[in-house]
Coordinates of C-alpha atoms in Angstrom, one line a residue:
M28 CA -100.1 1.9 -52.0
N29 CA -102.0 2.2 -48.8
A30 CA -100.7 1.9 -45.4
T31 CA -102.1 -1.7 -44.7
T32 CA -100.4 -3.0 -47.9
Q33 CA -97.1 -1.3 -46.9
Q34 CA -97.3 -2.9 -43.4
T35 CA -97.9 -6.3 -45.0
I36 CA -94.9 -6.1 -47.3
E37 CA -92.6 -4.9 -44.4
D38 CA -93.9 -7.8 -42.2
T39 CA -93.3 -10.3 -45.1
M40 CA -89.7 -8.9 -45.6
K41 CA -89.0 -9.2 -41.9
E42 CA -90.1 -12.9 -41.8
D43 CA -87.7 -13.7 -44.9
A44 CA -84.7 -11.7 -43.3
P45 CA -82.0 -14.2 -42.2
N46 CA -81.1 -14.4 -38.6
P47 CA -77.5 -13.2 -37.5
W48 CA -75.0 -16.0 -37.6
Y49 CA -74.7 -16.4 -33.9
R50 CA -78.5 -17.2 -33.8
E51 CA -78.1 -20.1 -36.1
R52 CA -77.1 -23.6 -34.7
W53 CA -75.0 -24.7 -37.6
P54 CA -71.9 -22.5 -36.9
W55 CA -72.0 -23.6 -33.3
L56 CA -72.1 -27.3 -34.2
L57 CA -69.3 -26.8 -36.6
M58 CA -67.1 -25.0 -33.9
L59 CA -67.8 -27.8 -31.4
G60 CA -65.4 -30.3 -32.8
P61 CA -62.3 -28.0 -33.0
A62 CA -63.2 -26.6 -29.6
T63 CA -63.2 -30.0 -28.0
V64 CA -59.9 -30.8 -29.5
V65 CA -58.4 -27.6 -28.1
V66 CA -59.7 -28.4 -24.6
A67 CA -58.5 -31.9 -24.7
G68 CA -55.1 -30.7 -25.9
G69 CA -54.8 -28.2 -23.0
I70 CA -55.7 -31.1 -20.4
T71 CA -53.3 -33.5 -21.9
M72 CA -50.5 -30.9 -21.8
A73 CA -51.3 -30.1 -18.2
I74 CA -51.1 -33.8 -17.3
A75 CA -47.6 -34.1 -19.2
I76 CA -46.2 -31.1 -17.4
R77 CA -47.3 -32.2 -13.9
T78 CA -46.5 -36.0 -13.9
N79 CA -43.2 -37.8 -13.8
D80 CA -42.1 -39.8 -16.7
G81 CA -41.1 -42.6 -14.3
L82 CA -40.6 -45.5 -16.8
V83 CA -38.2 -43.4 -19.0
A84 CA -34.6 -43.5 -18.1
D85 CA -32.4 -40.5 -18.8
D86 CA -29.2 -42.5 -19.0
Y87 CA -30.6 -45.6 -20.7
Y88 CA -27.3 -46.1 -22.8
K89 CA -25.2 -46.1 -19.6
Q90 CA -27.7 -48.4 -17.9
G91 CA -27.3 -50.8 -20.8
L92 CA -23.6 -50.8 -20.6
G93 CA -23.7 -51.6 -16.9
I94 CA -25.9 -54.7 -17.3
N95 CA -22.8 -57.0 -17.2
K96 CA -21.8 -55.5 -13.9
V97 CA -25.2 -56.2 -12.5
L98 CA -25.3 -59.7 -13.8
A99 CA -21.9 -60.4 -12.1
R100 CA -23.1 -59.0 -8.8
E101 CA -26.2 -61.3 -9.0
G102 CA -23.9 -64.2 -9.9
R103 CA -21.6 -63.5 -7.0
A104 CA -24.6 -63.4 -4.7
S105 CA -25.6 -66.9 -6.1
D106 CA -22.1 -68.3 -5.5
L107 CA -22.0 -67.0 -2.0
G108 CA -25.7 -68.4 -1.3
V109 CA -26.8 -65.1 -0.1
S110 CA -30.3 -64.8 1.3
A111 CA -32.1 -62.5 3.8
Q112 CA -35.1 -61.9 5.6
V113 CA -36.6 -58.3 5.3
L114 CA -39.0 -57.3 8.0
F115 CA -41.1 -54.0 8.2
N116 CA -42.7 -52.6 11.3
E117 CA -46.6 -51.9 11.4
E118 CA -46.2 -48.4 10.3
R119 CA -43.8 -49.2 7.5
R120 CA -41.4 -46.7 8.8
R121 CA -38.6 -49.0 10.0
V122 CA -37.0 -52.0 8.3
R123 CA -34.9 -54.9 9.6
V124 CA -32.8 -57.2 7.4
M125 CA -31.4 -60.4 8.9
L126 CA -28.8 -62.2 6.6
A127 CA -28.7 -66.0 6.4
P128 CA -26.0 -67.5 8.5
G129 CA -22.8 -68.5 6.6
I130 CA -22.3 -65.0 4.9
T131 CA -19.6 -62.7 6.2
P132 CA -21.7 -59.8 7.3
P133 CA -20.6 -56.5 5.7
P134 CA -20.5 -53.4 7.8
T135 CA -23.6 -51.8 5.9
L136 CA -26.3 -52.8 3.6
R137 CA -28.2 -50.8 0.9
L138 CA -31.9 -51.5 0.5
A139 CA -33.8 -50.0 -2.4
L140 CA -37.6 -50.0 -3.0
F141 CA -38.8 -49.6 -6.4
H142 CA -42.3 -49.2 -7.6
G143 CA -43.0 -50.1 -11.3
A144 CA -45.0 -47.1 -12.2
R145 CA -44.3 -44.4 -9.6
A146 CA -40.7 -43.5 -9.7
G147 CA -41.3 -40.6 -7.5
D148 CA -42.0 -42.9 -4.5
D149 CA -38.8 -45.0 -5.0
Q150 CA -36.3 -44.8 -2.1
S151 CA -32.9 -46.2 -1.2
I152 CA -31.9 -46.8 2.4
V153 CA -28.5 -47.4 4.1
L154 CA -28.9 -49.9 6.8
G155 CA -26.5 -50.1 9.7
A156 CA -25.5 -53.2 11.6
V157 CA -27.2 -53.6 15.1
A158 CA -25.9 -57.1 15.7
P159 CA -23.8 -59.6 13.4
G160 CA -25.9 -60.3 10.4
I161 CA -28.9 -58.0 11.7
Y162 CA -29.3 -54.5 10.1
E163 CA -31.9 -51.6 10.6
G164 CA -32.8 -48.6 9.1
A165 CA -35.7 -45.9 8.7
L166 CA -37.7 -45.3 5.6
R167 CA -40.5 -43.1 4.3
E168 CA -43.8 -45.1 4.6
P169 CA -44.3 -46.4 1.1
P170 CA -47.7 -46.1 -0.6
P171 CA -49.8 -49.3 -0.8
G172 CA -48.8 -51.5 -3.8
R173 CA -46.3 -53.9 -5.1
W174 CA -42.7 -53.0 -4.8
Q175 CA -39.5 -54.4 -6.1
L176 CA -36.6 -54.8 -3.4
R177 CA -33.0 -54.8 -4.1
L178 CA -30.7 -55.6 -1.5
E179 CA -26.9 -55.2 -1.8
D180 CA -23.7 -55.0 0.3
G181 CA -22.2 -51.5 1.0
E182 CA -19.4 -52.1 -1.4
G183 CA -21.7 -53.3 -4.3
T184 CA -20.1 -56.7 -4.7
W185 CA -23.3 -58.8 -4.6
R186 CA -27.1 -58.1 -4.7
I187 CA -30.4 -60.0 -4.4
M188 CA -33.7 -58.9 -5.5
G189 CA -37.3 -59.8 -4.7
E190 CA -41.0 -58.5 -4.6
W191 CA -42.9 -57.1 -1.7
T192 CA -46.6 -56.2 -1.3
T193 CA -47.2 -53.6 1.3
P194 CA -49.9 -55.4 3.4
Q195 CA -47.1 -58.1 4.1
S196 CA -45.0 -57.5 7.1
G197 CA -41.9 -59.2 5.5
V198 CA -40.4 -61.1 2.6
T199 CA -37.4 -63.4 2.0
L200 CA -35.0 -62.4 -0.6
A201 CA -32.6 -64.9 -2.1
A202 CA -30.1 -65.2 -5.0
A203 CA -31.4 -66.6 -8.3
P204 CA -29.7 -70.0 -8.9
R205 CA -27.2 -70.0 -11.8

């Protein structure tokens, strides 16, 4: 064999030699699916760790047992004819509640603001009387959105509820008829 023939055989063998695995596209395409799942799982785990499960109650059983007490308080508010005007200042940092006439004004009221999906923003404020039937208190500025309001007397004998949207300056709460 001469040198030219030998060189031609070597060149042919080099052309037929397979590439290393990392230079082929098929292994990379096959690894793309599992790698995507691993990344998505990591992102999901990070979201689950950082966010609050606001819609899940830790003591759901106790809450279920207390429903009759809640219904009794709402019934008492209906019997008494409780209604109130809830007014917020422009900055949403102060609240004023004016009870309707004809109700014996309690020494304090408790106002709670609940957001349906952001439990971390919920707050409860004790309102002090500034005049007969008029109560005031300070609150953290609630983020924009729709809020559930719950107003009850300091002893927890009655309660009324309503809904408020942040652009509004106030809302009227009244007991549901029986």
